[in-house]
Each structure stands twice: as structure tokens, then as C-alpha cells.
Tab-separated table of C-alpha atoms in Angstrom:
chain	number	residue	atom	x	y	z
A	2	MET	CA	89.019	110.740	-91.585
A	3	PHE	CA	89.617	108.859	-87.733
A	4	LYS	CA	87.394	105.843	-86.622
A	5	SER	CA	85.662	106.821	-83.489
A	6	LYS	CA	87.444	103.764	-81.837
A	7	GLU	CA	90.658	105.257	-82.529
A	8	ILE	CA	89.848	108.802	-81.175
A	9	LEU	CA	88.439	107.611	-78.139
A	10	PHE	CA	91.644	105.032	-77.870
A	11	ALA	CA	93.896	107.981	-78.654
A	12	LEU	CA	92.273	110.255	-75.868
A	13	PHE	CA	92.818	107.486	-73.128
A	14	THR	CA	96.173	107.267	-73.911
A	15	ILE	CA	96.697	110.764	-73.490
A	16	LEU	CA	94.771	111.599	-70.528
A	17	PHE	CA	96.307	108.370	-68.949
A	18	CYS	CA	99.832	109.417	-69.579
A	19	GLN	CA	98.946	112.940	-68.392
A	20	ASN	CA	98.018	111.479	-65.042
A	21	ALA	CA	101.723	109.350	-64.894
A	22	GLN	CA	103.810	110.409	-61.728
A	23	ALA	CA	106.942	110.540	-63.584
A	24	ALA	CA	108.880	109.438	-66.940
A	25	GLU	CA	105.714	109.942	-69.267
A	26	GLU	CA	106.566	107.019	-71.660
A	27	CYS	CA	103.696	104.458	-73.023
A	28	PHE	CA	104.011	101.717	-74.068
A	29	LYS	CA	102.376	98.264	-75.395
A	30	PRO	CA	103.495	95.496	-73.103
A	31	SER	CA	104.468	91.953	-74.264
A	32	ILE	CA	102.782	89.623	-72.084
A	33	GLU	CA	100.461	86.670	-72.503
A	34	GLY	CA	96.886	87.448	-71.335
A	35	ILE	CA	97.329	91.385	-72.434
A	36	VAL	CA	95.636	92.850	-75.226
A	37	GLU	CA	97.300	93.837	-78.019
A	38	THR	CA	95.902	97.632	-77.692
A	39	ASP	CA	96.346	98.010	-74.037
A	40	VAL	CA	98.524	100.901	-73.256
A	41	PHE	CA	100.692	101.515	-70.160
A	42	CYS	CA	102.501	104.578	-69.079
A	43	ALA	CA	105.854	104.637	-66.977
A	44	ILE	CA	105.639	105.806	-63.639
A	45	ASP	CA	109.440	105.786	-62.401
A	46	THR	CA	112.312	104.204	-63.464
A	47	ILE	CA	114.043	101.648	-61.391
A	48	ASN	CA	117.069	99.812	-61.210
A	49	LEU	CA	118.777	96.554	-60.151
A	50	TYR	CA	121.640	96.217	-58.012
A	51	ARG	CA	123.903	93.676	-57.444
A	52	SER	CA	125.709	93.492	-54.287
A	53	ASP	CA	128.864	91.768	-55.724
A	54	SER	CA	129.070	94.054	-58.521
A	55	GLU	CA	131.458	97.456	-58.921
A	56	LYS	CA	129.134	98.484	-61.462
A	57	SER	CA	125.688	99.238	-59.937
A	58	PRO	CA	122.890	99.549	-60.955
A	59	SER	CA	123.721	97.187	-63.467
A	60	GLU	CA	120.100	97.265	-65.373
A	61	LYS	CA	117.172	99.706	-65.689
A	62	TYR	CA	113.617	98.989	-65.640
A	63	VAL	CA	110.474	101.030	-65.172
A	64	THR	CA	107.123	100.536	-63.234
A	65	PHE	CA	103.930	101.122	-64.837
A	66	ARG	CA	100.667	101.424	-63.421
A	67	LYS	CA	97.101	100.237	-64.854
A	68	ASP	CA	93.854	100.193	-62.999
A	69	LYS	CA	95.240	101.673	-59.806
A	70	LEU	CA	97.623	98.518	-59.641
A	71	TYR	CA	101.235	98.669	-60.199
A	72	GLY	CA	103.813	96.407	-62.370
A	73	ILE	CA	107.400	96.320	-63.905
A	74	ALA	CA	108.568	96.133	-66.994
A	75	ASP	CA	111.737	96.332	-68.897
A	76	ILE	CA	112.872	99.753	-70.786
A	77	LYS	CA	111.437	98.054	-74.282
A	78	GLY	CA	108.076	97.780	-72.368
A	79	LYS	CA	107.840	93.935	-71.708
A	80	VAL	CA	106.456	92.885	-68.554
A	81	ILE	CA	108.350	91.328	-65.737
A	82	VAL	CA	106.219	91.916	-63.132
A	83	PRO	CA	102.189	91.870	-64.097
A	84	PRO	CA	100.317	95.060	-62.650
A	85	ILE	CA	98.665	93.324	-59.616
A	86	TYR	CA	100.352	95.308	-57.004
A	87	GLN	CA	99.809	97.991	-54.829
A	88	GLU	CA	102.958	99.026	-53.989
A	89	VAL	CA	106.893	97.749	-55.244
A	90	GLY	CA	110.126	98.609	-53.679
A	91	GLU	CA	111.068	102.122	-54.672
A	92	GLN	CA	114.540	101.103	-54.378
A	93	GLY	CA	114.081	98.610	-57.100
A	94	PHE	CA	115.678	95.193	-57.653
A	95	VAL	CA	118.467	94.186	-55.351
A	96	ASP	CA	119.970	90.858	-56.393
A	97	GLU	CA	117.438	90.041	-58.647
A	98	VAL	CA	114.606	90.471	-55.565
A	99	ILE	CA	112.277	93.367	-55.003
A	100	PRO	CA	109.511	93.702	-52.028
A	101	VAL	CA	105.872	93.993	-53.271
A	102	LYS	CA	102.350	94.543	-51.793
A	103	ARG	CA	99.200	92.880	-52.422
A	104	GLN	CA	96.132	93.156	-50.819
A	105	ASN	CA	97.752	94.732	-47.920
A	106	LYS	CA	100.370	92.181	-47.708
A	107	TRP	CA	103.987	92.592	-48.706
A	108	GLY	CA	106.278	89.573	-50.396
A	109	TYR	CA	109.041	88.887	-52.496
A	110	VAL	CA	108.938	88.459	-56.585
A	111	ASN	CA	112.171	87.947	-58.302
A	112	ILE	CA	113.363	89.575	-61.740
A	113	LEU	CA	111.465	86.422	-63.649
A	114	GLY	CA	107.958	87.954	-61.911
A	115	SER	CA	107.914	84.733	-59.897
A	116	GLU	CA	106.077	85.872	-56.640
A	117	PHE	CA	108.592	82.889	-54.569
A	118	ILE	CA	107.715	84.587	-51.138
A	119	PRO	CA	104.258	85.167	-50.870
A	120	THR	CA	102.819	88.535	-49.514
A	121	ARG	CA	101.702	87.219	-46.059
A	122	TYR	CA	103.549	89.821	-44.219
A	123	ASP	CA	102.544	93.195	-42.607
A	124	TYR	CA	105.935	94.717	-43.574
A	125	VAL	CA	109.380	93.453	-45.465
A	126	SER	CA	112.527	95.188	-45.680
A	127	TYR	CA	115.341	94.474	-48.620
A	128	PHE	CA	117.668	91.886	-48.099
A	129	PHE	CA	120.107	94.456	-48.085
A	130	ASN	CA	122.409	93.416	-44.863
A	131	ASP	CA	125.559	90.911	-45.088
A	132	TYR	CA	123.411	88.164	-43.858
A	133	GLY	CA	120.947	87.252	-46.398
A	134	LEU	CA	118.250	88.717	-43.903
A	135	ALA	CA	115.612	90.828	-43.920
A	136	VAL	CA	112.830	92.047	-41.769
A	137	ALA	CA	109.494	90.706	-41.271
A	138	ASP	CA	106.336	92.066	-39.467
A	139	ASP	CA	103.564	90.325	-38.922
A	140	GLU	CA	100.504	91.131	-36.311
A	141	GLY	CA	102.842	92.960	-34.302
A	142	LYS	CA	105.434	91.103	-34.281
A	143	THR	CA	108.969	91.066	-35.806
A	144	GLY	CA	111.421	88.528	-36.832
A	145	CYS	CA	114.203	88.109	-39.743
A	146	ILE	CA	113.429	85.907	-42.489
A	147	ASP	CA	116.353	84.687	-45.388
A	148	ILE	CA	115.700	84.596	-49.161
A	149	ASN	CA	113.551	81.191	-48.745
A	150	GLY	CA	111.090	82.564	-46.667
A	151	ILE	CA	112.488	80.928	-43.878
A	152	ALA	CA	111.981	82.598	-40.309
A	153	VAL	CA	115.584	82.611	-38.980
A	154	ILE	CA	114.574	84.735	-36.266
A	155	PRO	CA	110.954	83.879	-35.259
A	156	ILE	CA	108.370	86.767	-35.915
A	157	ILE	CA	107.613	86.641	-31.670
A	158	TYR	CA	109.435	89.752	-30.811
A	159	ASP	CA	108.644	93.361	-30.493
A	160	ALA	CA	111.581	95.205	-31.802
A	161	ASN	CA	114.907	94.201	-33.619
A	162	SER	CA	118.087	95.681	-35.017
A	163	SER	CA	117.412	95.793	-38.689
A	164	CYS	CA	118.542	91.641	-38.583
A	165	GLU	CA	121.604	93.039	-38.579
A	166	PHE	CA	124.131	90.912	-36.252
A	167	ASP	CA	126.122	93.588	-34.991
A	168	GLU	CA	129.932	93.677	-35.026
A	169	GLY	CA	130.285	97.245	-32.917
A	170	TYR	CA	133.528	99.211	-33.904
A	171	ASP	CA	136.254	96.486	-34.247
A	172	VAL	CA	136.121	94.692	-37.662
A	173	GLY	CA	137.270	91.511	-36.195
A	174	VAL	CA	134.753	90.834	-34.044
A	175	ASP	CA	132.286	88.040	-35.086
A	176	LYS	CA	129.059	89.263	-36.544
A	177	LYS	CA	127.039	86.835	-34.616
A	178	TRP	CA	124.344	88.710	-31.857
A	179	LEU	CA	121.217	90.395	-32.830
A	180	GLU	CA	119.649	92.732	-30.396
A	181	VAL	CA	115.866	91.761	-29.932
A	182	GLY	CA	113.395	93.565	-27.719
A	183	ILE	CA	109.893	92.701	-26.109
A	184	GLU	CA	107.466	95.468	-24.838
A	185	HIS	CA	107.832	95.924	-21.208
A	186	ASP	CA	104.674	98.165	-20.562
A	187	ASP	CA	101.963	100.377	-22.992
A	188	LYS	CA	104.499	103.330	-22.813
A	189	ASN	CA	106.747	101.786	-25.765
A	190	ASN	CA	109.392	100.558	-23.225
A	191	TYR	CA	111.101	97.472	-23.791
A	192	HIS	CA	113.241	94.403	-22.247
A	193	PHE	CA	116.338	93.921	-24.709
A	194	GLY	CA	118.469	91.436	-24.803
A	195	CYS	CA	120.703	89.584	-27.747
A	196	VAL	CA	120.227	86.123	-29.737
A	197	ASP	CA	122.390	84.356	-32.283
A	198	ARG	CA	121.928	83.289	-35.292
A	199	GLU	CA	119.814	80.498	-34.096
A	200	ASN	CA	117.673	82.323	-32.055
A	201	ASN	CA	119.261	81.179	-28.450
A	202	ILE	CA	119.373	83.799	-25.974
A	203	ILE	CA	122.634	85.032	-25.122
A	204	VAL	CA	121.994	88.033	-23.058
A	205	PRO	CA	118.669	87.761	-21.176
A	206	LEU	CA	115.397	90.335	-22.558
A	207	ARG	CA	115.984	92.596	-19.380
A	208	TYR	CA	118.116	95.233	-20.535
A	209	LEU	CA	117.926	99.137	-21.925
A	210	ALA	CA	120.213	100.511	-24.556
A	211	SER	CA	122.346	98.712	-27.405
A	212	ILE	CA	123.809	95.907	-25.631
A	213	CYS	CA	124.805	93.756	-28.754
A	214	ASN	CA	126.700	96.892	-30.005
A	215	PHE	CA	130.299	96.369	-28.550
A	216	GLY	CA	131.970	99.826	-27.722
A	217	LYS	CA	129.318	102.011	-29.455
A	218	GLU	CA	128.251	102.855	-25.942
A	219	LEU	CA	131.516	103.091	-24.192
A	220	ARG	CA	133.753	105.392	-26.331
A	221	GLN	CA	131.326	106.997	-28.720
A	222	ASP	CA	134.248	109.558	-29.368
A	223	SER	CA	136.608	106.733	-30.391
A	224	PRO	CA	136.110	105.436	-33.957
A	225	ASP	CA	138.822	102.754	-33.343
A	226	PHE	CA	137.882	101.404	-30.204
A	227	GLN	CA	138.399	98.064	-29.826
A	228	GLY	CA	135.022	96.991	-28.665
A	229	LYS	CA	135.963	94.453	-25.942
A	230	TYR	CA	133.159	94.910	-24.226
A	231	SER	CA	129.128	95.689	-24.554
A	232	MET	CA	127.106	97.740	-22.087
A	233	ALA	CA	123.863	96.671	-20.108
A	234	ILE	CA	121.401	98.740	-18.288
A	235	ASP	CA	118.802	97.210	-16.172
A	236	MET	CA	115.329	98.550	-17.030
A	237	LYS	CA	114.270	98.631	-13.515
A	238	THR	CA	117.065	99.906	-11.442
A	239	GLN	CA	118.915	101.616	-14.484
A	240	LYS	CA	122.247	100.526	-13.361
A	241	ARG	CA	124.744	99.438	-16.041
A	242	GLY	CA	127.207	96.753	-16.456
A	243	LEU	CA	129.552	95.068	-18.888
A	244	ILE	CA	129.113	91.863	-20.766
A	245	ASP	CA	131.839	90.194	-23.424
A	246	LYS	CA	130.949	88.612	-26.264
A	247	THR	CA	129.984	85.124	-24.951
A	248	GLY	CA	127.559	86.852	-22.763
A	249	LYS	CA	129.445	86.728	-19.386
A	250	PHE	CA	129.175	89.666	-17.181
A	251	VAL	CA	132.403	91.186	-16.548
A	252	PHE	CA	131.165	94.305	-14.553
A	253	PRO	CA	128.465	93.432	-12.641
A	254	VAL	CA	124.926	95.636	-12.961
A	255	ILE	CA	125.789	97.792	-10.236
A	256	TYR	CA	127.411	101.064	-11.648
A	257	ASP	CA	125.247	104.650	-12.662
A	258	SER	CA	127.707	105.024	-15.537
A	259	ILE	CA	130.753	103.340	-17.076
A	260	THR	CA	132.820	104.835	-19.771
A	261	GLU	CA	136.209	103.581	-21.075
A	262	ILE	CA	138.583	106.008	-20.686
A	263	ASP	CA	142.267	104.486	-21.808
A	264	PRO	CA	142.909	100.351	-22.014
A	265	ASP	CA	142.073	99.157	-18.834
A	266	TRP	CA	140.738	102.173	-17.355
A	267	TYR	CA	137.598	102.950	-16.626
A	268	LEU	CA	135.462	105.982	-15.160
A	269	VAL	CA	132.627	104.548	-13.364
A	270	SER	CA	129.947	105.886	-10.888
A	271	VAL	CA	128.146	104.810	-8.083
A	272	ASN	CA	125.807	106.502	-5.814
A	273	ASP	CA	126.853	109.949	-7.519
A	274	LYS	CA	130.451	109.663	-6.830
A	275	TYR	CA	133.240	109.004	-9.530
A	276	GLY	CA	136.019	107.082	-9.537
A	277	TYR	CA	138.389	104.948	-11.613
A	278	ILE	CA	138.726	101.271	-11.768
A	279	ASP	CA	140.561	98.651	-13.948
A	280	GLU	CA	139.115	95.707	-15.793
A	281	GLN	CA	139.554	93.597	-12.909
A	282	ARG	CA	137.335	96.424	-10.535
A	283	LYS	CA	140.078	97.482	-8.944
A	284	VAL	CA	139.660	100.771	-7.535
A	285	LEU	CA	142.736	102.581	-9.039
A	286	ILE	CA	141.248	106.170	-7.854
A	287	PRO	CA	138.545	106.400	-5.257
A	288	PHE	CA	135.056	107.354	-5.554
A	289	LYS	CA	135.156	110.853	-3.956
A	290	PHE	CA	134.711	112.751	-7.267
A	291	ASP	CA	131.129	114.761	-7.885
A	292	ASN	CA	132.211	114.733	-11.599
A	293	ALA	CA	134.923	113.796	-13.312
A	294	PHE	CA	136.427	112.619	-16.938
A	295	GLY	CA	139.177	111.118	-18.795
A	296	PHE	CA	143.181	112.269	-19.124
A	297	TYR	CA	144.233	114.482	-21.481
A	298	ASP	CA	147.885	115.663	-21.370
A	299	ASN	CA	148.055	113.226	-18.214
A	300	LEU	CA	145.592	115.209	-16.023
A	301	ALA	CA	141.809	114.643	-15.427
A	302	ARG	CA	139.233	117.058	-14.955
A	303	VAL	CA	137.513	116.516	-11.509
A	304	PHE	CA	134.551	118.402	-9.546
A	305	VAL	CA	134.352	118.705	-5.929
A	306	GLU	CA	133.029	120.704	-3.256
A	307	GLU	CA	135.588	123.195	-3.770
A	308	GLY	CA	135.448	123.668	-7.064
A	309	ILE	CA	137.225	122.252	-10.243
A	310	GLY	CA	140.700	120.862	-9.948
A	311	TYR	CA	143.248	118.498	-12.182
A	312	ILE	CA	144.794	114.829	-10.629
A	313	ASP	CA	147.123	112.661	-12.125
A	314	ARG	CA	146.769	109.169	-12.476
A	315	GLN	CA	147.889	108.664	-8.986
A	316	GLY	CA	144.468	110.246	-8.020
A	317	ASP	CA	147.003	113.446	-6.515
A	318	TYR	CA	145.854	116.913	-7.282
A	319	VAL	CA	148.288	118.751	-9.779
A	320	ILE	CA	146.043	121.550	-9.545
A	321	GLU	CA	144.283	122.298	-6.795
A	322	PRO	CA	140.052	122.677	-6.939
A	323	LYS	CA	139.359	126.372	-7.583
A	324	PRO	CA	135.595	127.856	-7.653
A	325	TYR	CA	135.681	128.264	-11.314
A	326	THR	CA	132.211	127.556	-12.806
A	327	ALA	CA	133.542	126.036	-15.592
A	328	ALA	CA	137.108	124.397	-16.980
A	329	SER	CA	138.126	122.601	-20.280
A	330	ASP	CA	140.326	119.618	-20.550
A	331	PHE	CA	143.847	120.342	-21.352
A	332	GLU	CA	145.199	120.501	-25.225
A	333	TYR	CA	148.686	121.625	-25.882
A	334	GLY	CA	149.356	121.790	-21.639
A	335	LEU	CA	146.458	124.720	-21.794
A	336	ALA	CA	143.096	124.695	-20.167
A	337	ILE	CA	140.334	127.263	-20.299
A	338	VAL	CA	138.602	128.335	-17.120
A	339	SER	CA	135.495	130.225	-16.838
A	340	ASN	CA	133.466	131.813	-14.170
A	341	GLY	CA	130.066	133.892	-14.474
A	342	GLU	CA	126.673	132.450	-15.797
A	343	TRP	CA	126.530	131.102	-18.533
A	344	LEU	CA	125.000	133.394	-21.927
A	345	THR	CA	125.240	136.135	-20.107
A	346	SER	CA	127.753	139.090	-19.834
A	347	SER	CA	129.218	138.040	-16.581
A	348	TRP	CA	130.358	135.313	-18.496
A	349	LYS	CA	134.252	135.526	-18.579
A	350	SER	CA	137.323	133.024	-19.579
A	351	GLY	CA	140.867	132.537	-19.129
A	352	LEU	CA	143.863	130.249	-19.502
A	353	ILE	CA	145.873	128.563	-17.033
A	354	ASP	CA	149.051	125.862	-17.469
A	355	LYS	CA	149.584	122.448	-16.078
A	356	GLN	CA	150.909	124.147	-13.279
A	357	GLY	CA	147.459	126.286	-12.273
A	358	ARG	CA	149.521	129.567	-13.248
A	359	LEU	CA	146.872	131.993	-14.810
A	360	LEU	CA	148.444	132.590	-18.060
A	361	LEU	CA	145.227	134.886	-18.921
A	362	PRO	CA	143.098	136.482	-16.571
A	363	ILE	CA	139.517	135.633	-16.478
A	364	ILE	CA	138.673	139.145	-18.680
A	365	TYR	CA	137.822	137.584	-22.394
A	366	ASP	CA	134.406	136.767	-23.619
A	367	TYR	CA	135.792	133.764	-25.027
A	368	ILE	CA	139.114	132.035	-26.071
A	369	ARG	CA	139.976	128.783	-28.461
A	370	ILE	CA	143.656	127.156	-28.237
A	371	LEU	CA	144.910	126.874	-31.542
A	372	GLY	CA	148.438	125.353	-30.466
A	373	ALA	CA	151.068	125.100	-27.620
A	374	ASN	CA	151.716	128.735	-27.461
A	375	GLU	CA	148.696	130.530	-29.415
A	376	VAL	CA	145.229	131.310	-28.454
A	377	GLU	CA	142.242	133.214	-30.249
A	378	VAL	CA	140.548	135.510	-27.880
A	379	LYS	CA	137.513	138.047	-28.262
A	380	LYS	CA	136.972	140.907	-25.311
A	381	ASP	CA	134.946	144.149	-25.912
A	382	GLY	CA	133.951	142.863	-29.187
A	383	VAL	CA	137.511	142.554	-31.064
A	384	ILE	CA	138.865	139.158	-31.894
A	385	SER	CA	142.922	139.051	-31.579
A	386	ILE	CA	145.607	136.569	-31.619
A	387	ILE	CA	147.980	136.062	-28.332
A	388	ASN	CA	150.869	134.080	-29.299
A	389	ASN	CA	154.132	133.178	-27.192
A	390	LEU	CA	152.277	132.679	-24.279
């Protein structure tokens, strides 16, 4: 016959485990100050990840709950972190560190259970990046702290790029700039600039866009772009310029758009007219187009009042403008031209070569270029292949 206390204890254990959110494993923890009969239920399994380990995760732990507070134990039930926290980091220990929340403030504990960075921040991230830094927010401001809790980047900014000192696309670029921002108005508009690891301002906080990401704004379609320069957009004028890795402006902030199309060739626009310049801002092709694109098969597609044409690198028309509604860049020596209203039955396409000759009349619902002498077409609901053009 069970004693009444034993029955109550058994019922309590069953009910507690039934309310657990994940793995229903109950245990008696081994820690000073916990009475022998205290039983906890595992809430979830977490891992310990080591950034320098090929076998990651390397160890497993469990989070548990008591009186609506959370702690961490090993898989044998030994308590590592006592149940005194409102939340613990969902991704487990990373290099023996995990974020924890107590009294609505965040800090960190280590694998020994020591709260080595006190819970005093409104938010903290993991120390995930290559620089041993984590985002820390306090009273509406953000900065970056190191593993010792020192604010390497002071908590004075309204935005920062996750404490990642960006390298752009070029693996060889020194990772030394961090994008930070200050709020410009009550509409969540920000002024951005760049600081170095000592919080020295490299680029003043007055620009829009990812100005510390070398190459990402200039050549989004080219993952191997070397990223010599980064774009800056003036918040007031919306004009664009380019800066180098020292913070020096190589292109002043006077352009409406800037795109690097080839080494030492830039497609830029000013006052709604497009032209081509080199790295020294020498005009290669004058600003005379309503729109323009890069060179494909050595021809660039340009838009003027008369229609759409194609120019060479001297700026001369190889294919005179014609009143097409749309046209593609050249591929395999072929380009698609279209007329009509998009997404209606009037939209029809044809095919031209690099001399502007109409190889296929503008009668097809769509055309897809497959190779130098092969295209797929659709007409009257029938899809077919045409080759030997």
C-alpha cells in the first residue's frame, strides 16, 4: 500500500511531464541546493557546437523547466545551468557559450554554468561571426560586444549589420568595415556609414544602402565580382557615388545610377540619360540614351525615342533603333524582339540576328533561345523546336 505522499509525488511527476514541450524524460538532478525528491522534465534537446570542430555538434544537453523557469542539464540529469532563467538560447551552446534571459534582460552563461556576462541587455545574439563579436541592444540602441562583455562597437547606434565586418564578394578583402546607422526621422529612415574595428568613422553616417559591402550593390548578378568599390547613396538627394576601401570617393555622389558592366566600364545615368564611363570618369559613350544595358555578344541594348537599338563599344549603332515594345540582350548571336501589350493576346515575339535581320517574324506567343541555331517557340498553343536558322 502506497503512502499518501508517494502517491501525490507520483501524480505530480506524471502531470509535470505531460506538460513538457518535447522529450518527456524526467530526472532527479544532481546539484547543491536541490532537494533529493525534486524531479524535472526535459523540455528539449540542445547541442554544443564548436566552431573549430569537424564533428559538430559534439555534445548534447537538455533544457528543463521548474516553476516556469528554465535551466540546462546534461543527458544524465546533472544540472549545468540552474533553473533561474526565463529563456535560454534555442541553438544550444556555441563554443561553450549560450545566451540566457533573466528579469527581462539578456546575458551569457558558459558550459560550467557561470553567468560570465551579466543579464543586462535587452537583446543579444550568439557569437557566431568570425570576429568573436555579438550584437547587444540596450535601451533602443545597438552595438557589438566581445566574449569579455566589452563593447568593442559602443551601444550608441540605431542599426548595425550583425557585427559582421563585411568583405563583399572578394575573399581577399580585409574584413575591417562595419555598417552602422542612426535613425534619421520617425519613419524608420536611417543614415548609414562605416566604422572600423576601433569605431573610427571611415564613411560618415549620411548615406543609404549597403555601402560597406564591396561589389554587392554594383554587380548583383556576378558572384565572382572582385568588389573594388562600394556604393554610397545620399539620403537627401538619392544620388549615388563610389568609395574605395580607404573611404575615399572615386566617383562623387552625383549619379542617378551606377552599374559596373565590365572591368573599367561603368554604365551610369544623370538627369534620366544613360551613358558609359571608365574608372577615371572619362566618358566612353555620351549620355544620350533613355535606358541602356551592358554588352552581350559585344552589343549593348539601348532605348531612345525612336525605339530599341544595339550599339558597339564605340557607341555606334550596329542595329538602328526600331519601334519594338521590348527586346532582349544577345545570346548565341540571337535576340528576341516583341511588340504588343504584355500579358495580352496582342503580345508577339520574333527573332533577329546581329545584323538586325528578322530571322523569325513577330508572330509567336513566346520564343526561348536554346543555342546558336536552335530556339523553342509557341504559336497557337503549339510548342515546337526550330533549328538551322
